[in-house]
Amino acid sequence: MLGTIIHGPRDIRLEERPDPTIVLPTDAIVRTVAACVCGSDLWRYRGIADVPRPTPIGHEYVGIVEAVGSDVTSVAPGQFVVGGFLTSDNTCPVCKTGAHANCQNGTGYDGCQAELIRVQNADGTLLATPEQPDEELVPSLLALSDVMCTGWHAAVSADVRPGSTVVVVGDGAVGLSGVLAASQLGAERIISMSRHADRQAIAREFGATDIVAERGDAGIEAIRELTGGIGADSVLECVGTAESVDQALRSARPGGMVGWVGVPHVTDLPQEHMFWRNVGLRGGPAPVRAYLPDLLQRVWDGHIEPGKVFDITLPLAEVAEAYAAMDERRAIKALLLP
Amino acid sequence: MLGTIIHGPRDIRLEERPDPTIVLPTDAIVRTVAACVCGSDLWRYRGIADVPRPTPIGHEYVGIVEAVGSDVTSVAPGQFVVGGFLTSDNTCPVCKTGAHANCQNGTGYDGCQAELIRVQNADGTLLATPEQPDEELVPSLLALSDVMCTGWHAAVSADVRPGSTVVVVGDGAVGLSGVLAASQLGAERIISMSRHADRQAIAREFGATDIVAERGDAGIEAIRELTGGIGADSVLECVGTAESVDQALRSARPGGMVGWVGVPHVTDLPQEHMFWRNVGLRGGPAPVRAYLPDLLQRVWDGHIEPGKVFDITLPLAEVAEAYAAMDERRAIKALLLP
């Protein structure tokens, strides 16, 4: 089969690889219908995170079950499935609390930007759609594999509830998904911090009531003006840099909550913006399986269309161009078709 | 009147001071019935926090209203009142969200270890008891001025709910109050980290189901064993040192929550124990007025007896001995009678 390998900064290659096989009785093999490139993949692409050796890459996918191990009972060959960016058994004590991203038996993948994928913990990871989806539903189902659940996790972690005022820091696919999540959770005012017209348009479509283009102190001031002078109840931190974490903490009102899901590239947290202002911080990798049943139903029923974050579709053969387009901000998020 | 002044490390003096007067129409003057020494006062007593000049000290009190300004409507001379360690107007946009410790018009005090106290924002700060309390109720009412509300804030911030497993880091008056709060909020298992027999006894009385005397890695291991191998749903951080914050974050299960109320003597937070484990952190100074109506009723009805944290009672004249007793850990918390 063909699979994507990152060899180093800006060196993405689609290569012939051995077909994955069932190794454990809890495995499934999925034939990819669509995959995509994650903002977090770009950390390695840009050389910010190390690539010590050529490594299969990609962790988002939807597809058709090709084969299952002897212990798998909840999905069967031929079904269309969505899986999260980490596998989870959905039965361990940690999964039982809803923290599936930290499953005691969880694993990653050996590269999902590929024609075939080995999915460990298949029963606890894959969710089948009620029937084969129409083609136009595929991007939104794919978005559930990571960005939509991650945006949802930011909103849940930030304690968004009916009537909340919300700030979303970051206008990438996760930030936009966070806007959609806040809207679905009943937020009254949703302020998207964005400087790009195309992303602002999607944010509006997803439910943003206001756009703030400024950053730093000017951004804080703009947020204050929109929130009765005090800051937002909930802030979704969807970037992960020291600047964006600072922006998020300072955008919250006293007693407010920041949900952070941007992989943090900050070594320590500025507690001076937290304790004395009673601003909390919660989040991490999203427990996809915890949210998947609810969100898949919302997509299936046409209530949400998170697939709108994909603004470029390429054949898997052009995976290198997908990375380049996202790196150069020519695309928000690239969908790949094998 | 007589009031306590801190002149420098270990230099506490009761001195003649001018009687406080009504300055603003929203002020009240309270004649102190009981006051106390706070763990946070000890930071200055020990020379860890600066004392640049002789400073009136103390921020916990109950007393009888002596006089009120012309705008004060909710309390009247002769009433027995409890007030929080910071004043709040209970009407500003921040107070309306419940974050009274960050009131836009909030203030501190000019020393409450004194015979008379000027209370700014009297309507938004003071709560009168239904009638004059019996003498034995006074310590528990006094505890509401800070430690009980602070322990409650830790439990609320840590998201304690019916059935939760809870760890309390710190066995001072706030930590013990946190145990009581967790118990009132329906926690199923409450683990007090304590190395002192007398404090362990109060923790048990307040609802602790388990005691862990170990700290550091051994403490974490003991917590794991008591929590099905994963850590606690909620952790109350009631100390504020780098070590205790670390202990608290590592005692939480993946997806768990730490409520921190110990005045932090840490410059930065170790995010490596937070993001990847999905452990959140929330808290700060307690919004006393937000909790006071509920907690005062619980004390009045005899459902809780937070005053048990006072294990020494001294006349105000012996305020220096009260500090010494707490500093040397001869006492958990000292009650002062003018």
XYZ file of C-alpha atoms in Angstrom:
676
model
C 0.000 0.000 0.000
C 0.973 3.652 -0.217
C 1.683 5.549 2.991
C 3.099 8.942 3.919
C 6.533 9.174 5.527
C 8.108 12.319 6.978
C 11.866 12.205 6.434
C 12.682 15.568 7.944
C 11.667 19.230 7.798
C 9.658 19.890 4.608
C 10.398 16.393 3.357
C 7.105 14.504 2.979
C 7.014 11.439 0.710
C 4.310 8.977 -0.301
C 5.986 5.578 -0.377
C 5.200 1.928 -0.923
C 4.879 0.251 2.482
C 3.840 -3.242 3.628
C 0.096 -3.658 4.092
C -0.755 -3.543 7.801
C -2.102 -6.775 9.291
C -4.101 -7.843 12.295
C -1.534 -8.296 15.081
C -3.745 -8.425 18.158
C -7.233 -9.911 18.364
C -8.526 -6.427 19.259
C -7.157 -4.877 16.018
C -9.030 -3.809 12.912
C -7.710 -2.901 9.461
C -9.427 0.103 7.878
C -9.254 1.030 4.173
C -8.982 4.808 4.159
C -11.785 6.784 2.504
C -10.353 10.149 3.552
C -7.480 11.398 5.702
C -6.032 14.812 6.400
C -3.130 16.880 7.649
C -3.205 18.194 11.220
C -1.839 21.491 12.433
C 0.194 19.456 14.905
C 1.854 17.580 11.988
C 3.284 20.927 10.950
C 5.440 21.176 14.069
C 7.626 18.411 12.628
C 7.231 19.664 9.062
C 8.569 23.023 10.150
C 11.454 21.503 12.055
C 10.189 22.793 15.403
C 9.694 19.218 16.623
C 12.383 16.639 15.904
C 12.225 13.918 13.250
C 15.080 11.630 14.317
C 14.288 9.051 11.599
C 11.855 8.602 8.670
C 8.449 8.204 10.332
C 4.949 7.305 9.108
C 2.685 10.279 9.782
C -1.018 11.203 10.080
C -3.610 10.388 12.744
C -6.996 11.413 11.272
C -9.095 9.190 9.052
C -12.434 7.727 8.098
C -12.765 4.525 6.128
C -14.270 1.125 5.539
C -13.464 -1.754 7.847
C -11.467 -4.315 5.861
C -10.806 -6.903 8.542
C -11.177 -7.354 12.287
C -9.419 -9.429 14.931
C -11.187 -12.278 16.672
C -12.104 -10.212 19.766
C -13.697 -7.317 17.890
C -17.478 -7.260 18.265
C -18.733 -3.706 17.666
C -17.603 -3.134 14.062
C -17.520 -5.507 11.097
C -15.969 -5.545 7.627
C -17.797 -3.301 5.183
C -18.891 -0.727 7.775
C -17.966 2.944 7.420
C -16.140 4.054 10.556
C -14.683 7.099 12.261
C -11.777 6.729 14.673
C -10.057 9.195 16.976
C -6.464 10.395 16.730
C -5.512 8.112 19.611
C -6.944 4.656 20.210
C -8.737 3.861 23.489
C -10.173 0.653 24.891
C -13.237 2.419 26.324
C -13.228 -0.021 29.252
C -10.228 0.814 31.484
C -10.725 2.803 34.726
C -9.521 6.004 33.026
C -11.849 5.613 30.025
C -14.694 5.010 32.473
C -14.164 8.528 33.803
C -14.417 9.886 30.243
C -10.715 10.699 29.844
C -10.221 8.430 26.817
C -7.189 10.329 25.512
C -5.353 8.984 28.548
C -6.587 5.394 28.192
C -4.348 2.989 30.103
C -4.098 0.849 26.973
C -4.279 3.627 24.409
C -1.981 3.804 21.404
C -1.217 5.992 18.415
C -1.055 4.897 14.774
C 1.617 3.801 12.378
C 0.603 6.588 9.983
C -2.942 7.370 8.814
C -2.122 9.380 5.687
C -2.107 6.004 3.981
C -4.311 3.611 2.043
C -4.686 1.147 4.903
C -4.569 1.673 8.663
C -4.099 -0.722 11.552
C -6.424 0.407 14.352
C -5.639 -1.039 17.770
C -8.406 -1.205 20.411
C -10.907 -1.284 17.547
C -14.000 -1.738 19.723
C -13.122 1.208 21.916
C -11.961 3.470 19.112
C -14.067 3.016 15.988
C -17.660 4.092 15.685
C -19.658 2.967 12.654
C -22.127 5.248 10.914
C -25.748 4.061 10.828
C -25.310 3.291 7.109
C -22.917 4.204 4.286
C -22.714 8.001 4.264
C -23.315 10.205 1.237
C -20.107 11.557 -0.216
C -20.808 15.121 0.926
C -20.949 13.933 4.546
C -17.410 12.524 4.443
C -15.520 15.755 5.290
C -17.676 16.359 8.364
C -17.247 12.779 9.546
C -13.504 13.096 9.000
C -13.453 16.275 11.082
C -14.703 14.200 14.049
C -11.471 12.236 14.008
C -9.657 15.154 15.612
C -10.403 18.830 15.076
C -14.114 18.882 15.860
C -13.661 16.757 18.989
C -10.672 18.876 19.956
C -12.638 22.106 19.571
C -15.442 20.488 21.557
C -12.984 19.504 24.269
C -11.770 23.101 24.467
C -15.335 24.309 24.942
C -16.216 21.650 27.526
C -12.945 22.260 29.394
C -13.645 26.005 29.382
C -17.030 25.303 30.929
C -19.077 26.814 28.079
C -22.763 26.709 28.886
C -25.981 28.362 27.729
C -25.555 32.128 27.881
C -21.754 32.137 28.188
C -19.527 34.751 26.626
C -16.700 32.975 24.842
C -13.397 33.993 23.274
C -11.673 31.642 20.830
C -7.924 32.203 20.442
C -6.768 30.701 17.134
C -8.560 30.603 13.790
C -7.167 27.334 12.474
C -9.361 24.283 12.007
C -9.427 23.610 15.761
C -10.278 27.201 16.639
C -13.085 27.251 14.084
C -14.348 23.937 15.456
C -14.233 25.530 18.898
C -16.516 28.292 17.661
C -18.946 25.674 16.372
C -18.753 23.776 19.665
C -19.408 26.905 21.732
C -22.375 27.693 19.533
C -23.815 24.177 19.933
C -23.323 24.392 23.697
C -25.472 27.512 23.822
C -22.969 30.346 24.157
C -24.591 33.738 23.708
C -21.589 35.716 22.535
C -18.693 34.097 20.664
C -15.678 36.238 19.833
C -13.268 34.775 17.301
C -9.738 36.212 17.337
C -8.846 36.084 13.657
C -6.912 38.138 11.157
C -7.838 36.221 7.973
C -10.974 37.089 6.003
C -11.601 33.523 4.798
C -11.382 32.153 8.329
C -13.502 34.966 9.732
C -16.186 33.974 7.223
C -16.228 30.377 8.435
C -16.175 31.536 12.047
C -19.287 33.634 11.362
C -20.933 30.680 9.663
C -20.096 28.503 12.689
C -21.695 30.972 15.098
C -19.165 33.695 15.924
C -20.976 36.899 16.858
C -17.842 39.077 16.863
C -14.389 39.107 15.323
C -11.325 40.639 16.972
C -8.299 41.032 14.702
C -6.026 42.681 17.267
C -3.623 40.727 19.466
C -1.694 41.374 22.662
C -2.789 44.323 24.791
C -4.945 45.727 21.970
C -6.666 42.356 21.662
C -7.330 42.247 25.419
C -8.739 45.761 25.273
C -11.063 44.828 22.387
C -12.276 41.757 24.308
C -12.941 43.883 27.415
C -15.042 46.297 25.386
C -17.156 43.419 24.056
C -17.645 41.801 27.475
C -18.902 44.560 29.714
C -15.390 45.512 30.769
C -14.514 42.255 32.529
C -13.433 39.611 29.990
C -15.035 36.367 28.872
C -16.566 33.589 30.961
C -14.796 30.993 28.835
C -11.736 31.147 26.617
C -10.703 28.439 24.144
C -6.917 28.316 23.629
C -6.450 26.603 20.254
C -2.857 27.415 19.318
C -0.327 26.407 21.966
C 2.323 29.115 21.834
C 3.413 31.134 24.868
C 1.781 34.211 23.280
C -1.564 32.514 22.691
C -1.677 31.013 26.194
C -0.958 34.451 27.619
C -3.640 35.974 25.380
C -6.134 33.340 26.493
C -5.471 33.700 30.233
C -5.715 37.478 30.051
C -8.921 37.376 27.966
C -10.811 35.530 30.695
C -12.843 37.403 33.256
C -12.032 36.982 36.961
C -13.374 33.545 37.868
C -13.364 32.518 34.202
C -12.039 29.351 32.651
C -9.583 28.666 29.855
C -9.868 25.400 27.912
C -6.541 24.620 26.268
C -6.094 22.131 23.484
C -3.284 23.626 21.405
C -0.276 21.342 21.911
C 1.653 23.599 24.285
C 5.016 24.878 23.160
C 5.496 26.665 26.439
C 7.610 25.270 29.265
C 5.920 26.924 32.217
C 2.641 28.657 32.829
C 2.320 32.253 33.995
C 0.508 31.708 37.280
C 0.361 35.480 37.862
C -2.502 35.635 35.360
C -4.253 32.740 37.065
C -4.379 32.583 40.867
C -5.082 36.174 41.842
C -7.625 36.536 39.038
C -9.237 33.161 39.834
C -8.757 32.116 36.206
C -8.636 28.349 35.698
C -6.996 26.249 33.004
C -8.068 22.803 31.893
C -7.620 20.657 28.833
C -5.232 18.504 26.879
C -5.644 15.924 24.145
C -9.339 15.404 23.448
C -11.065 12.206 24.596
C -12.511 11.623 21.126
C -14.466 8.493 21.951
C -16.246 10.275 24.821
C -17.679 12.865 22.421
C -17.965 10.767 19.248
C -21.446 9.217 19.690
C -23.040 12.620 20.318
C -21.121 14.473 17.623
C -21.523 11.778 14.997
C -25.280 11.994 15.522
C -25.178 15.785 15.134
C -23.321 15.403 11.834
C -25.583 12.594 10.649
C -28.685 14.650 11.421
C -27.248 17.660 9.587
C -27.111 19.862 12.689
C -23.412 20.632 12.295
C -21.118 20.686 9.270
C -17.592 20.749 10.730
C -16.179 19.575 7.385
C -16.298 23.184 6.218
C -12.845 23.611 7.720
C -11.471 21.646 4.749
C -10.820 24.192 2.037
C -8.610 22.094 -0.188
C -8.984 18.483 -1.372
C -6.076 16.637 -2.920
C -5.333 13.093 -3.954
C -3.101 11.269 -1.456
C -0.405 11.306 -4.135
C -0.135 15.071 -3.583
C 0.276 14.845 0.196
C 3.467 16.940 0.046
C 1.503 19.778 -1.559
C -1.126 19.428 1.200
C 1.557 20.099 3.809
C 2.989 23.007 1.816
C -0.438 24.603 1.334
C -1.123 24.491 5.084
C 2.391 25.575 6.007
C 2.123 28.601 3.727
C -1.411 29.307 4.985
C -2.844 28.870 1.509
C -5.197 26.356 3.092
C -6.850 26.025 6.513
C -6.905 22.243 6.373
C -6.246 19.778 3.572
C -8.357 16.693 2.925
C -6.623 13.753 1.253
C -8.302 11.107 -0.910
C -6.423 7.860 -1.516
C -8.699 51.203 70.503
C -6.150 48.412 70.535
C -4.972 46.950 67.247
C -2.246 44.575 66.100
C 0.721 45.892 64.145
C 3.409 43.802 62.486
C 6.712 45.639 62.646
C 8.821 42.982 60.968
C 9.617 39.275 61.143
C 8.470 37.851 64.511
C 7.660 41.336 65.762
C 3.919 41.513 66.511
C 2.666 44.240 68.843
C -0.749 45.218 70.175
C -0.830 49.001 70.152
C -3.124 51.914 70.855
C -4.516 53.148 67.527
C -7.147 55.778 66.600
C -10.686 54.416 66.512
C -11.759 53.832 62.912
C -14.565 56.048 61.645
C -17.132 56.026 58.861
C -15.327 57.534 55.861
C -17.623 56.534 53.000
C -21.422 56.271 53.184
C -21.054 52.535 52.349
C -18.830 51.872 55.397
C -19.678 50.161 58.650
C -17.769 50.025 61.915
C -17.760 46.635 63.616
C -16.820 45.974 67.235
C -14.850 42.725 67.144
C -16.256 39.737 69.023
C -13.551 37.376 67.764
C -10.664 37.523 65.310
C -7.899 35.122 64.389
C -4.492 34.562 62.842
C -4.316 33.274 59.259
C -1.729 30.932 57.818
C -1.105 33.615 55.214
C -0.217 36.121 57.996
C 2.690 33.824 58.814
C 4.398 34.523 55.479
C 5.199 38.008 56.768
C 5.767 36.817 60.336
C 8.394 34.413 59.022
C 10.047 37.055 56.874
C 9.182 35.220 53.632
C 6.999 38.140 52.552
C 8.255 41.686 53.062
C 7.149 44.090 55.794
C 8.491 47.409 54.488
C 6.902 49.395 57.323
C 4.838 48.766 60.503
C 1.478 47.504 59.179
C -1.881 46.739 60.798
C -2.596 43.037 60.285
C -5.462 40.519 60.318
C -8.404 39.983 57.962
C -10.771 37.572 59.747
C -13.429 38.652 62.198
C -16.956 38.471 63.523
C -18.514 41.207 65.555
C -21.333 43.563 66.378
C -22.176 46.441 64.080
C -21.385 49.665 65.905
C -22.239 52.227 63.244
C -23.140 52.345 59.559
C -22.794 54.932 56.799
C -25.838 56.619 55.307
C -26.000 54.280 52.279
C -25.892 51.026 54.236
C -29.249 49.243 54.240
C -28.685 45.526 54.882
C -27.090 45.634 58.335
C -27.793 47.834 61.329
C -26.095 48.689 64.627
C -26.441 45.892 67.157
C -26.501 43.046 64.655
C -23.972 40.207 64.825
C -22.161 39.976 61.500
C -19.648 37.877 59.606
C -17.477 39.458 56.904
C -15.052 37.996 54.405
C -11.290 38.587 54.276
C -11.787 40.986 51.367
C -14.684 43.370 50.995
C -16.952 43.199 47.932
C -19.821 45.368 46.763
C -21.890 42.353 45.602
C -23.268 44.448 42.716
C -20.458 45.014 40.174
C -20.294 42.934 36.970
C -17.614 40.686 38.472
C -19.551 40.053 41.698
C -22.592 39.225 39.558
C -20.634 36.300 38.093
C -19.906 35.067 41.633
C -16.228 36.048 41.659
C -16.515 38.361 44.655
C -12.836 38.078 45.620
C -12.122 40.040 42.446
C -14.819 42.684 43.008
C -14.104 45.795 40.942
C -14.567 47.909 44.081
C -13.213 45.410 46.585
C -10.802 46.368 49.341
C -8.834 44.858 52.165
C -8.828 45.990 55.801
C -6.750 48.250 57.963
C -6.134 45.351 60.353
C -8.789 43.097 61.869
C -6.842 41.760 64.853
C -8.210 44.816 66.609
C -11.056 45.968 68.819
C -12.789 47.934 66.066
C -12.809 47.420 62.310
C -13.761 49.681 59.452
C -15.598 47.554 56.862
C -15.888 49.102 53.420
C -18.680 47.930 51.068
C -20.643 46.934 54.170
C -23.802 45.862 52.303
C -21.882 43.576 49.967
C -19.551 42.179 52.621
C -21.326 41.715 55.930
C -23.979 39.119 56.562
C -25.968 39.279 59.791
C -26.935 36.182 61.734
C -30.689 35.593 62.212
C -30.281 36.561 65.865
C -27.470 36.910 68.422
C -25.556 33.633 68.354
C -24.794 31.466 71.366
C -21.210 31.755 72.455
C -20.324 28.249 71.303
C -21.318 29.153 67.745
C -18.804 32.014 67.536
C -15.749 29.963 66.428
C -17.671 28.369 63.562
C -19.045 31.730 62.430
C -15.542 33.169 62.608
C -14.259 30.297 60.439
C -16.596 31.504 57.679
C -14.639 34.734 57.452
C -11.852 32.918 55.608
C -10.772 29.315 56.126
C -14.133 27.564 55.710
C -15.000 29.577 52.605
C -11.479 29.021 51.295
C -11.710 25.266 51.796
C -15.141 25.377 50.144
C -13.677 27.302 47.216
C -10.975 24.658 46.820
C -13.622 21.939 46.677
C -15.863 23.842 44.255
C -12.879 24.748 42.062
C -11.786 21.098 42.051
C -15.263 20.149 40.857
C -16.086 17.940 43.868
C -19.492 16.336 43.428
C -21.475 13.434 44.848
C -19.401 10.261 44.564
C -16.057 11.988 43.876
C -12.739 10.708 45.157
C -10.878 13.620 46.697
C -7.336 14.255 47.917
C -6.645 17.178 50.233
C -3.028 18.400 50.238
C -2.366 20.337 53.440
C -3.664 19.699 56.942
C -3.791 23.283 58.182
C -7.072 25.007 58.947
C -7.814 25.486 55.228
C -7.019 21.886 54.348
C -9.216 20.623 57.187
C -11.982 22.957 56.022
C -11.507 21.504 52.540
C -12.134 18.042 53.944
C -15.353 19.300 55.530
C -16.375 20.990 52.257
C -15.729 17.863 50.204
C -17.779 15.862 52.660
C -20.684 18.336 52.494
C -20.534 18.268 48.689
C -21.034 14.498 48.713
C -17.548 13.128 48.062
C -17.390 9.380 48.592
C -13.726 9.023 49.410
C -11.712 11.817 51.021
C -7.994 11.293 51.496
C -6.277 13.758 53.811
C -2.514 14.071 53.404
C -1.414 14.707 56.967
C 1.480 13.819 59.235
C 0.100 15.177 62.523
C -2.060 13.006 64.782
C -4.128 15.930 66.101
C -4.915 17.175 62.622
C -5.650 13.685 61.366
C -8.237 13.375 64.156
C -10.029 16.547 63.031
C -9.802 15.447 59.397
C -11.535 12.176 60.340
C -14.159 14.108 62.283
C -14.727 16.351 59.232
C -15.256 13.372 56.928
C -11.847 12.073 55.788
C -12.081 8.375 54.971
C -8.321 7.865 54.614
C -5.094 9.436 55.800
C -1.847 9.429 53.815
C 1.239 10.509 55.769
C 3.735 10.011 52.924
C 4.747 12.793 50.570
C 6.431 13.019 47.174
C 6.598 9.856 45.092
C 5.619 7.696 48.074
C 2.584 9.919 48.620
C 1.568 9.617 44.952
C 1.936 5.854 45.159
C -0.250 5.701 48.288
C -2.916 7.835 46.563
C -2.854 5.576 43.512
C -3.400 2.517 45.670
C -6.450 4.129 47.261
C -7.949 5.283 43.941
C -8.048 2.197 41.758
C -4.602 2.927 40.360
C -5.476 6.167 38.597
C -5.482 9.084 41.069
C -8.261 11.258 42.449
C -11.093 12.984 40.587
C -10.494 16.147 42.591
C -7.488 17.452 44.502
C -7.568 20.384 46.928
C -4.239 22.253 47.064
C -4.263 24.060 50.415
C -0.610 24.991 50.962
C 0.899 26.972 48.086
C 4.492 25.787 47.901
C 6.075 24.414 44.739
C 6.183 20.996 46.398
C 2.511 20.974 47.360
C 1.376 22.172 43.922
C 3.443 19.408 42.353
C 1.978 16.899 44.813
C -1.536 18.063 44.006
C -1.165 17.954 40.214
C 0.361 14.482 40.333
C -2.303 13.172 42.724
C -5.085 13.877 40.234
C -6.291 11.217 37.824
C -6.112 11.882 34.090
C -8.943 14.302 33.380
C -9.065 15.314 37.061
C -9.174 18.758 38.555
C -7.055 20.572 41.119
C -8.585 23.394 43.144
C -5.839 25.629 44.460
C -6.305 28.125 47.260
C -2.930 28.118 48.996
C -1.358 31.511 48.256
C 1.141 30.330 45.648
C 4.822 30.763 46.380
C 5.726 29.331 43.007
C 6.682 31.481 40.051
C 5.637 29.160 37.244
C 3.484 26.098 36.922
C 4.713 22.736 35.715
C 2.533 22.302 32.629
C 4.056 18.871 31.998
C 1.858 17.482 34.767
C -1.185 19.205 33.315
C -1.734 19.198 29.551
C -0.821 15.649 28.562
C -2.629 14.250 31.594
C -5.650 16.489 31.033
C -5.356 17.727 34.623
C -6.918 21.144 35.193
C -6.169 23.819 37.779
C -8.580 26.423 39.063
C -8.852 28.626 42.116
C -7.520 31.676 43.871
C -8.798 33.838 46.711
C -12.245 32.636 47.779
C -15.324 34.682 46.884
C -16.538 34.606 50.484
C -19.769 36.490 49.921
C -20.795 34.025 47.195
C -20.650 31.144 49.678
C -21.554 32.951 52.898
C -25.373 32.744 52.840
C -25.315 28.971 52.283
C -22.499 28.256 54.742
C -23.821 30.545 57.458
C -27.103 28.627 57.297
C -25.259 25.310 57.589
C -23.461 26.574 60.700
C -26.624 28.082 62.165
C -28.499 24.819 61.642
C -25.681 22.855 63.263
C -24.858 20.873 60.119
C -21.199 21.872 60.143
C -18.851 22.927 62.897
C -15.854 24.444 61.102
C -14.788 26.211 64.302
C -13.159 22.978 65.410
C -10.028 24.143 63.576
C -9.409 26.592 66.428
C -7.398 24.692 69.008
C -6.209 27.638 71.042
C -8.061 30.691 72.336
C -6.196 33.722 73.629
C -7.043 37.248 74.665
C -6.152 39.808 72.000
C -3.483 41.072 74.383
C -1.583 37.827 73.722
C -1.699 38.142 69.951
C 2.094 37.732 69.723
C 1.812 34.354 71.445
C -0.947 33.378 68.984
C 1.485 33.939 66.105
C 4.263 32.073 67.870
C 2.024 29.094 68.643
C 0.995 28.787 64.999
C 4.489 29.407 63.702
C 5.881 26.661 65.924
C 2.958 24.391 65.006
C 1.851 24.214 68.627
C -1.552 25.306 67.333
C -3.510 24.765 64.115
C -5.276 28.115 64.333
C -5.537 30.666 67.117
C -8.752 32.474 68.058
C -8.398 35.924 69.613
C -10.862 37.568 71.997
C -10.659 41.340 72.458
